[in-house]
PDB file of C-alpha atoms in Angstrom:
ATOM      1  CA  MET H   7       0.000   0.000   0.000  1.00  0.00           C
ATOM      2  CA  SER H   8       1.444   3.352  -1.068  1.00  0.00           C
ATOM      3  CA  CYS H   9       2.374   5.839   1.621  1.00  0.00           C
ATOM      4  CA  HIS H  10       1.426   8.664  -0.793  1.00  0.00           C
ATOM      5  CA  LEU H  11      -2.313   8.327  -0.318  1.00  0.00           C
ATOM      6  CA  THR H  12      -4.606  11.235  -1.007  1.00  0.00           C
ATOM      7  CA  PHE H  13      -8.135  11.402   0.337  1.00  0.00           C
ATOM      8  CA  SER H  14     -11.009  12.954  -1.590  1.00  0.00           C
ATOM      9  CA  SER H  15     -13.488  12.525   1.284  1.00  0.00           C
ATOM     10  CA  PHE H  16     -13.857  10.875   4.658  1.00  0.00           C
ATOM     11  CA  GLY H  17     -16.675   8.982   6.276  1.00  0.00           C
ATOM     12  CA  LEU H  18     -17.316   9.580   9.960  1.00  0.00           C
ATOM     13  CA  LEU H  19     -19.207   6.841  11.770  1.00  0.00           C
ATOM     14  CA  GLY H  20     -20.443   8.274  15.055  1.00  0.00           C
ATOM     15  CA  PHE H  21     -21.408  11.854  15.854  1.00  0.00           C
ATOM     16  CA  GLY H  22     -21.132  12.040  19.612  1.00  0.00           C
ATOM     17  CA  ALA H  23     -19.054  14.667  21.400  1.00  0.00           C
ATOM     18  CA  PHE H  24     -15.811  13.486  19.860  1.00  0.00           C
ATOM     19  CA  GLY H  25     -17.341  12.870  16.453  1.00  0.00           C
ATOM     20  CA  ARG H  26     -18.500  16.482  16.423  1.00  0.00           C
ATOM     21  CA  LEU H  27     -14.990  17.627  17.315  1.00  0.00           C
ATOM     22  CA  ILE H  28     -13.517  15.567  14.463  1.00  0.00           C
ATOM     23  CA  ALA H  29     -16.012  16.918  11.940  1.00  0.00           C
ATOM     24  CA  ALA H  30     -15.426  20.511  13.009  1.00  0.00           C
ATOM     25  CA  HIS H  31     -11.690  20.277  12.341  1.00  0.00           C
ATOM     26  CA  LEU H  32     -11.555  17.915   9.355  1.00  0.00           C
ATOM     27  CA  ALA H  33     -14.556  19.063   7.306  1.00  0.00           C
ATOM     28  CA  PRO H  34     -12.838  22.343   6.301  1.00  0.00           C
ATOM     29  CA  HIS H  35     -10.154  20.218   4.600  1.00  0.00           C
ATOM     30  CA  LEU H  36     -12.109  17.250   3.213  1.00  0.00           C
ATOM     31  CA  PRO H  37     -15.779  16.604   2.413  1.00  0.00           C
ATOM     32  CA  CYS H  38     -17.207  14.792   5.443  1.00  0.00           C
ATOM     33  CA  LEU H  39     -19.972  12.194   5.168  1.00  0.00           C
ATOM     34  CA  ILE H  40     -21.472  11.449   8.586  1.00  0.00           C
ATOM     35  CA  HIS H  41     -23.482   8.415   9.584  1.00  0.00           C
ATOM     36  CA  ASP H  42     -24.938   7.962  13.043  1.00  0.00           C
ATOM     37  CA  PRO H  43     -28.266   6.130  13.560  1.00  0.00           C
ATOM     38  CA  ALA H  44     -28.910   8.314  16.614  1.00  0.00           C
ATOM     39  CA  LEU H  45     -28.437  11.572  14.701  1.00  0.00           C
ATOM     40  CA  PRO H  46     -31.718  13.543  14.874  1.00  0.00           C
ATOM     41  CA  ASP H  47     -33.078  15.073  11.681  1.00  0.00           C
ATOM     42  CA  GLY H  48     -32.099  18.702  11.348  1.00  0.00           C
ATOM     43  CA  THR H  49     -28.948  18.423  13.475  1.00  0.00           C
ATOM     44  CA  ALA H  50     -26.614  21.329  12.736  1.00  0.00           C
ATOM     45  CA  LEU H  51     -23.481  20.134  10.958  1.00  0.00           C
ATOM     46  CA  PRO H  52     -20.257  22.045  10.299  1.00  0.00           C
ATOM     47  CA  PRO H  53     -19.677  23.450   6.801  1.00  0.00           C
ATOM     48  CA  GLY H  54     -18.457  20.697   4.507  1.00  0.00           C
ATOM     49  CA  ALA H  55     -20.254  17.931   6.420  1.00  0.00           C
ATOM     50  CA  THR H  56     -23.323  15.995   5.275  1.00  0.00           C
ATOM     51  CA  ALA H  57     -25.421  13.340   7.009  1.00  0.00           C
ATOM     52  CA  THR H  58     -25.711  10.247   4.861  1.00  0.00           C
ATOM     53  CA  SER H  59     -26.244   6.491   4.775  1.00  0.00           C
ATOM     54  CA  LEU H  60     -23.905   3.883   6.199  1.00  0.00           C
ATOM     55  CA  ALA H  61     -23.057   2.676   2.695  1.00  0.00           C
ATOM     56  CA  GLU H  62     -22.029   6.135   1.491  1.00  0.00           C
ATOM     57  CA  ALA H  63     -19.991   6.986   4.585  1.00  0.00           C
ATOM     58  CA  ALA H  64     -18.240   3.605   4.551  1.00  0.00           C
ATOM     59  CA  GLY H  65     -17.475   4.005   0.848  1.00  0.00           C
ATOM     60  CA  CYS H  66     -15.128   6.956   1.388  1.00  0.00           C
ATOM     61  CA  ASP H  67     -11.352   6.844   0.946  1.00  0.00           C
ATOM     62  CA  LEU H  68     -10.901   7.318   4.691  1.00  0.00           C
ATOM     63  CA  VAL H  69     -13.369   5.897   7.213  1.00  0.00           C
ATOM     64  CA  ILE H  70     -13.144   7.024  10.835  1.00  0.00           C
ATOM     65  CA  LEU H  71     -14.726   4.930  13.577  1.00  0.00           C
ATOM     66  CA  ALA H  72     -15.823   7.257  16.390  1.00  0.00           C
ATOM     67  CA  MET H  73     -17.750   5.074  18.790  1.00  0.00           C
ATOM     68  CA  PRO H  74     -17.131   3.303  22.144  1.00  0.00           C
ATOM     69  CA  VAL H  75     -14.894   0.241  22.035  1.00  0.00           C
ATOM     70  CA  ALA H  76     -17.873  -1.919  23.031  1.00  0.00           C
ATOM     71  CA  GLU H  77     -19.659  -0.962  19.789  1.00  0.00           C
ATOM     72  CA  MET H  78     -16.690  -1.275  17.461  1.00  0.00           C
ATOM     73  CA  ALA H  79     -16.964  -4.940  16.467  1.00  0.00           C
ATOM     74  CA  ALA H  80     -20.558  -4.493  15.323  1.00  0.00           C
ATOM     75  CA  ALA H  81     -19.598  -1.340  13.432  1.00  0.00           C
ATOM     76  CA  CYS H  82     -16.753  -3.146  11.663  1.00  0.00           C
ATOM     77  CA  ARG H  83     -19.073  -5.931  10.559  1.00  0.00           C
ATOM     78  CA  ALA H  84     -21.590  -3.386   9.295  1.00  0.00           C
ATOM     79  CA  VAL H  85     -19.118  -1.390   7.201  1.00  0.00           C
ATOM     80  CA  THR H  86     -17.258  -4.352   5.690  1.00  0.00           C
ATOM     81  CA  PRO H  87     -19.510  -4.819   2.611  1.00  0.00           C
ATOM     82  CA  HIS H  88     -19.116  -1.148   1.688  1.00  0.00           C
ATOM     83  CA  LEU H  89     -15.349  -0.656   2.082  1.00  0.00           C
ATOM     84  CA  ARG H  90     -13.388   0.091  -1.063  1.00  0.00           C
ATOM     85  CA  PRO H  91     -10.154  -1.794  -1.822  1.00  0.00           C
ATOM     86  CA  GLY H  92      -7.300   0.457  -0.747  1.00  0.00           C
ATOM     87  CA  ALA H  93      -9.408   2.479   1.672  1.00  0.00           C
ATOM     88  CA  VAL H  94      -8.107   3.404   5.109  1.00  0.00           C
ATOM     89  CA  VAL H  95     -10.021   2.708   8.313  1.00  0.00           C
ATOM     90  CA  ALA H  96      -8.961   4.513  11.485  1.00  0.00           C
ATOM     91  CA  ASP H  97     -10.292   4.629  15.020  1.00  0.00           C
ATOM     92  CA  VAL H  98      -9.992   7.446  17.548  1.00  0.00           C
ATOM     93  CA  GLY H  99     -10.402   5.529  20.803  1.00  0.00           C
ATOM     94  CA  SER H 100      -8.781   6.192  24.162  1.00  0.00           C
ATOM     95  CA  VAL H 101      -7.227   2.721  24.169  1.00  0.00           C
ATOM     96  CA  LYS H 102      -5.435   1.097  21.277  1.00  0.00           C
ATOM     97  CA  LEU H 103      -4.865  -2.629  21.855  1.00  0.00           C
ATOM     98  CA  ALA H 104      -8.552  -3.551  21.873  1.00  0.00           C
ATOM     99  CA  PRO H 105      -9.551  -1.502  18.790  1.00  0.00           C
ATOM    100  CA  ALA H 106      -6.510  -2.779  16.881  1.00  0.00           C
ATOM    101  CA  ALA H 107      -7.476  -6.381  17.599  1.00  0.00           C
ATOM    102  CA  ILE H 108     -11.119  -5.748  16.681  1.00  0.00           C
ATOM    103  CA  MET H 109     -10.292  -4.065  13.378  1.00  0.00           C
ATOM    104  CA  GLN H 110      -7.801  -6.771  12.409  1.00  0.00           C
ATOM    105  CA  ALA H 111     -10.333  -9.481  13.207  1.00  0.00           C
ATOM    106  CA  HIS H 112     -13.376  -7.962  11.508  1.00  0.00           C
ATOM    107  CA  LEU H 113     -12.191  -5.780   8.624  1.00  0.00           C
ATOM    108  CA  PRO H 114     -11.129  -7.168   5.235  1.00  0.00           C
ATOM    109  CA  SER H 115      -7.491  -7.441   4.196  1.00  0.00           C
ATOM    110  CA  HIS H 116      -7.964  -5.025   1.289  1.00  0.00           C
ATOM    111  CA  VAL H 117      -8.139  -1.996   3.617  1.00  0.00           C
ATOM    112  CA  ALA H 118      -5.355  -0.363   5.608  1.00  0.00           C
ATOM    113  CA  LEU H 119      -5.792   0.102   9.355  1.00  0.00           C
ATOM    114  CA  VAL H 120      -4.552   2.929  11.553  1.00  0.00           C
ATOM    115  CA  GLY H 121      -5.097   3.494  15.258  1.00  0.00           C
ATOM    116  CA  THR H 122      -5.219   7.082  16.458  1.00  0.00           C
ATOM    117  CA  HIS H 123      -5.827   8.720  19.802  1.00  0.00           C
ATOM    118  CA  PRO H 124      -6.135  12.502  19.927  1.00  0.00           C
ATOM    119  CA  LEU H 125      -4.657  13.372  23.327  1.00  0.00           C
ATOM    120  CA  PHE H 126      -7.256  16.071  23.857  1.00  0.00           C
ATOM    121  CA  GLY H 127     -11.020  16.298  23.999  1.00  0.00           C
ATOM    122  CA  PRO H 128     -13.855  18.762  23.508  1.00  0.00           C
ATOM    123  CA  GLN H 129     -13.025  20.586  26.738  1.00  0.00           C
ATOM    124  CA  SER H 130      -9.271  20.935  26.234  1.00  0.00           C
ATOM    125  CA  ALA H 131      -9.731  21.758  22.526  1.00  0.00           C
ATOM    126  CA  LYS H 132     -11.946  24.781  23.109  1.00  0.00           C
ATOM    127  CA  GLY H 133      -8.995  27.083  22.468  1.00  0.00           C
ATOM    128  CA  GLY H 134      -7.990  25.254  19.292  1.00  0.00           C
ATOM    129  CA  ILE H 135      -6.050  22.079  18.528  1.00  0.00           C
ATOM    130  CA  GLY H 136      -2.855  23.537  17.063  1.00  0.00           C
ATOM    131  CA  GLY H 137       0.112  22.147  19.001  1.00  0.00           C
ATOM    132  CA  ARG H 138      -1.974  19.421  20.654  1.00  0.00           C
ATOM    133  CA  LYS H 139      -0.723  15.844  20.631  1.00  0.00           C
ATOM    134  CA  ILE H 140      -2.110  12.831  18.800  1.00  0.00           C
ATOM    135  CA  ALA H 141      -0.900   9.235  18.996  1.00  0.00           C
ATOM    136  CA  VAL H 142      -0.792   7.357  15.682  1.00  0.00           C
ATOM    137  CA  CYS H 143      -0.342   3.578  15.564  1.00  0.00           C
ATOM    138  CA  PRO H 144       0.330   1.591  12.383  1.00  0.00           C
ATOM    139  CA  ILE H 145      -1.809  -1.553  12.397  1.00  0.00           C
ATOM    140  CA  ARG H 146      -1.984  -2.758   8.794  1.00  0.00           C
ATOM    141  CA  GLY H 147      -0.170  -1.185   5.854  1.00  0.00           C
ATOM    142  CA  LYS H 148       1.631   2.155   5.748  1.00  0.00           C
ATOM    143  CA  ALA H 149      -1.306   4.540   5.656  1.00  0.00           C
ATOM    144  CA  HIS H 150      -0.186   5.951   8.999  1.00  0.00           C
ATOM    145  CA  LEU H 151       2.541   7.871   7.149  1.00  0.00           C
ATOM    146  CA  PRO H 152       0.342  10.138   4.979  1.00  0.00           C
ATOM    147  CA  ILE H 153      -2.135  10.459   7.841  1.00  0.00           C
ATOM    148  CA  ALA H 154       0.632  11.636  10.175  1.00  0.00           C
ATOM    149  CA  ALA H 155       1.840  14.082   7.518  1.00  0.00           C
ATOM    150  CA  PHE H 156      -1.696  15.454   7.072  1.00  0.00           C
ATOM    151  CA  LEU H 157      -2.194  15.859  10.810  1.00  0.00           C
ATOM    152  CA  ARG H 158       1.072  17.773  11.124  1.00  0.00           C
ATOM    153  CA  ALA H 159       0.792  19.950   8.030  1.00  0.00           C
ATOM    154  CA  ARG H 160      -2.932  20.674   7.878  1.00  0.00           C
ATOM    155  CA  LEU H 161      -4.023  20.587  11.524  1.00  0.00           C
ATOM    156  CA  GLY H 162      -0.791  21.583  13.264  1.00  0.00           C
ATOM    157  CA  LEU H 163      -0.861  18.566  15.572  1.00  0.00           C
ATOM    158  CA  ARG H 164       2.170  17.046  17.287  1.00  0.00           C
ATOM    159  CA  VAL H 165       2.173  13.449  16.065  1.00  0.00           C
ATOM    160  CA  ILE H 166       3.532  10.669  18.272  1.00  0.00           C
ATOM    161  CA  LEU H 167       4.152   7.457  16.318  1.00  0.00           C
ATOM    162  CA  THR H 168       3.814   4.508  18.668  1.00  0.00           C
ATOM    163  CA  THR H 169       2.445   0.983  19.010  1.00  0.00           C
ATOM    164  CA  PRO H 170      -0.900   0.009  20.551  1.00  0.00           C
ATOM    165  CA  GLU H 171       0.846  -1.674  23.492  1.00  0.00           C
ATOM    166  CA  ALA H 172       3.208   1.222  24.187  1.00  0.00           C
ATOM    167  CA  HIS H 173       0.277   3.622  23.971  1.00  0.00           C
ATOM    168  CA  ASP H 174      -1.843   1.685  26.439  1.00  0.00           C
ATOM    169  CA  ARG H 175       1.025   1.298  28.909  1.00  0.00           C
ATOM    170  CA  GLU H 176       1.529   5.065  29.076  1.00  0.00           C
ATOM    171  CA  ALA H 177      -2.176   5.903  28.917  1.00  0.00           C
ATOM    172  CA  ALA H 178      -2.818   3.682  31.941  1.00  0.00           C
ATOM    173  CA  THR H 179      -0.994   6.282  34.022  1.00  0.00           C
ATOM    174  CA  VAL H 180      -1.614   9.469  32.035  1.00  0.00           C
ATOM    175  CA  GLN H 181      -5.356   8.975  31.598  1.00  0.00           C
ATOM    176  CA  GLY H 182      -6.158   6.275  34.116  1.00  0.00           C
ATOM    177  CA  LEU H 183      -4.960   8.260  37.122  1.00  0.00           C
ATOM    178  CA  THR H 184      -6.340  11.574  35.832  1.00  0.00           C
ATOM    179  CA  HIS H 185      -9.838  10.155  35.470  1.00  0.00           C
ATOM    180  CA  LEU H 186      -9.613   8.245  38.754  1.00  0.00           C
ATOM    181  CA  ILE H 187      -8.675  11.382  40.682  1.00  0.00           C
ATOM    182  CA  ALA H 188     -11.250  13.487  38.816  1.00  0.00           C
ATOM    183  CA  GLN H 189     -14.031  11.034  39.648  1.00  0.00           C
ATOM    184  CA  ALA H 190     -13.003  10.955  43.314  1.00  0.00           C
ATOM    185  CA  LEU H 191     -12.890  14.757  43.564  1.00  0.00           C
ATOM    186  CA  THR H 192     -16.284  15.055  41.886  1.00  0.00           C
ATOM    187  CA  ARG H 193     -17.835  12.676  44.417  1.00  0.00           C
ATOM    188  CA  MET H 194     -16.304  14.672  47.284  1.00  0.00           C
ATOM    189  CA  GLY H 195     -18.047  17.879  46.172  1.00  0.00           C
ATOM    190  CA  PRO H 196     -18.959  20.570  46.742  1.00  0.00           C
ATOM    191  CA  LEU H 197     -15.309  21.547  47.107  1.00  0.00           C
ATOM    192  CA  PRO H 198     -13.917  24.884  48.351  1.00  0.00           C
ATOM    193  CA  SER H 199     -13.900  27.696  45.789  1.00  0.00           C
ATOM    194  CA  ARG H 200     -12.967  30.749  47.902  1.00  0.00           C
ATOM    195  CA  MET H 201      -9.711  30.129  49.750  1.00  0.00           C
ATOM    196  CA  THR H 202      -7.916  28.150  47.060  1.00  0.00           C
ATOM    197  CA  THR H 203      -4.274  27.947  46.065  1.00  0.00           C
ATOM    198  CA  ALA H 204      -2.876  28.034  42.538  1.00  0.00           C
ATOM    199  CA  SER H 205      -2.030  24.342  42.754  1.00  0.00           C
ATOM    200  CA  PHE H 206      -5.574  23.459  43.864  1.00  0.00           C
ATOM    201  CA  ASP H 207      -7.048  25.561  41.051  1.00  0.00           C
ATOM    202  CA  LEU H 208      -4.901  23.701  38.513  1.00  0.00           C
ATOM    203  CA  LEU H 209      -5.989  20.388  39.996  1.00  0.00           C
ATOM    204  CA  MET H 210      -9.634  21.386  39.667  1.00  0.00           C
ATOM    205  CA  GLN H 211      -9.093  22.568  36.093  1.00  0.00           C
ATOM    206  CA  ALA H 212      -7.629  19.186  35.205  1.00  0.00           C
ATOM    207  CA  ALA H 213     -10.546  17.395  36.851  1.00  0.00           C
ATOM    208  CA  GLU H 214     -13.080  19.627  35.085  1.00  0.00           C
ATOM    209  CA  MET H 215     -11.588  18.789  31.672  1.00  0.00           C
ATOM    210  CA  VAL H 216     -12.527  15.128  32.055  1.00  0.00           C
ATOM    211  CA  ARG H 217     -15.431  15.280  34.521  1.00  0.00           C
ATOM    212  CA  GLN H 218     -18.083  15.438  31.800  1.00  0.00           C
ATOM    213  CA  ASP H 219     -16.612  12.785  29.514  1.00  0.00           C
ATOM    214  CA  PRO H 220     -19.272  10.246  28.474  1.00  0.00           C
ATOM    215  CA  PRO H 221     -19.370   6.932  30.393  1.00  0.00           C
ATOM    216  CA  GLY H 222     -17.943   5.069  27.400  1.00  0.00           C
ATOM    217  CA  VAL H 223     -14.718   7.055  27.605  1.00  0.00           C
ATOM    218  CA  LEU H 224     -14.276   6.303  31.302  1.00  0.00           C
ATOM    219  CA  ALA H 225     -15.040   2.621  30.719  1.00  0.00           C
ATOM    220  CA  ALA H 226     -12.444   2.409  27.959  1.00  0.00           C
ATOM    221  CA  ILE H 227      -9.756   4.161  29.970  1.00  0.00           C
ATOM    222  CA  GLU H 228     -10.264   2.222  33.192  1.00  0.00           C
ATOM    223  CA  SER H 229     -11.611  -1.142  31.984  1.00  0.00           C
ATOM    224  CA  ALA H 230     -10.581  -1.723  28.355  1.00  0.00           C
ATOM    225  CA  ASN H 231      -6.939  -0.832  28.992  1.00  0.00           C
ATOM    226  CA  PRO H 232      -5.254  -3.999  30.330  1.00  0.00           C
ATOM    227  CA  PHE H 233      -2.576  -1.955  32.105  1.00  0.00           C
ATOM    228  CA  ALA H 234      -4.938   0.379  33.985  1.00  0.00           C
ATOM    229  CA  ALA H 235      -5.832  -1.908  36.901  1.00  0.00           C
ATOM    230  CA  PRO H 236      -2.202  -2.505  38.022  1.00  0.00           C
ATOM    231  CA  VAL H 237      -1.537   1.245  37.864  1.00  0.00           C
ATOM    232  CA  ARG H 238      -4.618   1.964  39.992  1.00  0.00           C
ATOM    233  CA  THR H 239      -3.572  -0.709  42.474  1.00  0.00           C
ATOM    234  CA  GLU H 240      -0.074   0.748  42.810  1.00  0.00           C
ATOM    235  CA  PHE H 241      -1.431   4.270  43.204  1.00  0.00           C
ATOM    236  CA  LEU H 242      -3.998   3.300  45.841  1.00  0.00           C
ATOM    237  CA  THR H 243      -1.404   1.246  47.719  1.00  0.00           C
ATOM    238  CA  LEU H 244       0.909   4.255  47.878  1.00  0.00           C
ATOM    239  CA  VAL H 245      -1.970   6.492  48.999  1.00  0.00           C
ATOM    240  CA  ALA H 246      -2.799   4.005  51.753  1.00  0.00           C
ATOM    241  CA  GLU H 247       0.841   3.971  52.856  1.00  0.00           C
ATOM    242  CA  LEU H 248       0.913   7.760  52.971  1.00  0.00           C
ATOM    243  CA  ASP H 249      -2.341   7.825  54.914  1.00  0.00           C
ATOM    244  CA  HIS H 250      -0.959   5.319  57.391  1.00  0.00           C
ATOM    245  CA  GLY H 251       2.162   7.449  57.857  1.00  0.00           C
ATOM    246  CA  PHE H 252       0.141  10.603  58.448  1.00  0.00           C
ATOM    247  CA  SER H 253      -2.045   8.811  60.975  1.00  0.00           C
ATOM    248  CA  GLY H 254       0.929   8.137  63.224  1.00  0.00           C
ATOM    249  CA  PRO H 255       1.767   4.984  65.147  1.00  0.00           C
ATOM    250  CA  ASP H 256      -1.038   2.682  66.248  1.00  0.00           C
TER     251      ASP H 256
END
């Protein structure tokens, strides 16, 4: 498969919070065909985007899967009859091992596969995505090369080429602990807002960025990542040790 691919359009399967973010930033560069069974009639779409059928969206040069990991296998089976030979299928999930395995198992050999994970979300992207990071994982073929070039040149993203396993190992700490702490702080609320320090304000800003993520994102980060549970265990063990030390001798 050539690494000099050019895309004339892209199909976006899924128009949740992250699907909307993708469409907003990619549609100015490529015609965007969106398919989401839950998309209400009359939904406002960004310029360059059109709601369409599954067959039309899956028939694009580039097909982006923007749905929870739990729904990905069914989506792959549904798009398979409509995929063009030489097309590229990419996911945008928060974990990479599981989507990579699903796409390899369910998508035909005549399409290239790329795993991506934008290391930002709707909250952190409010000020723009230029300079933000995105992980790109080659899974099948070399389509990751032109995709990485496009992301750098057209969107100004900082591309990190990695493997699904290496991604998930780092994400277990980077995302797993962030979401764990954010969920704990949210459940402790209401928290002080008057006499706060700069460090506390930054902590609350970080928690707020992920607090409203949909349940599917949290499930992927904490449950679908095989390295997340050991990281949580280590973190909670260290917290317990610190707590014991602060409590003084028995």
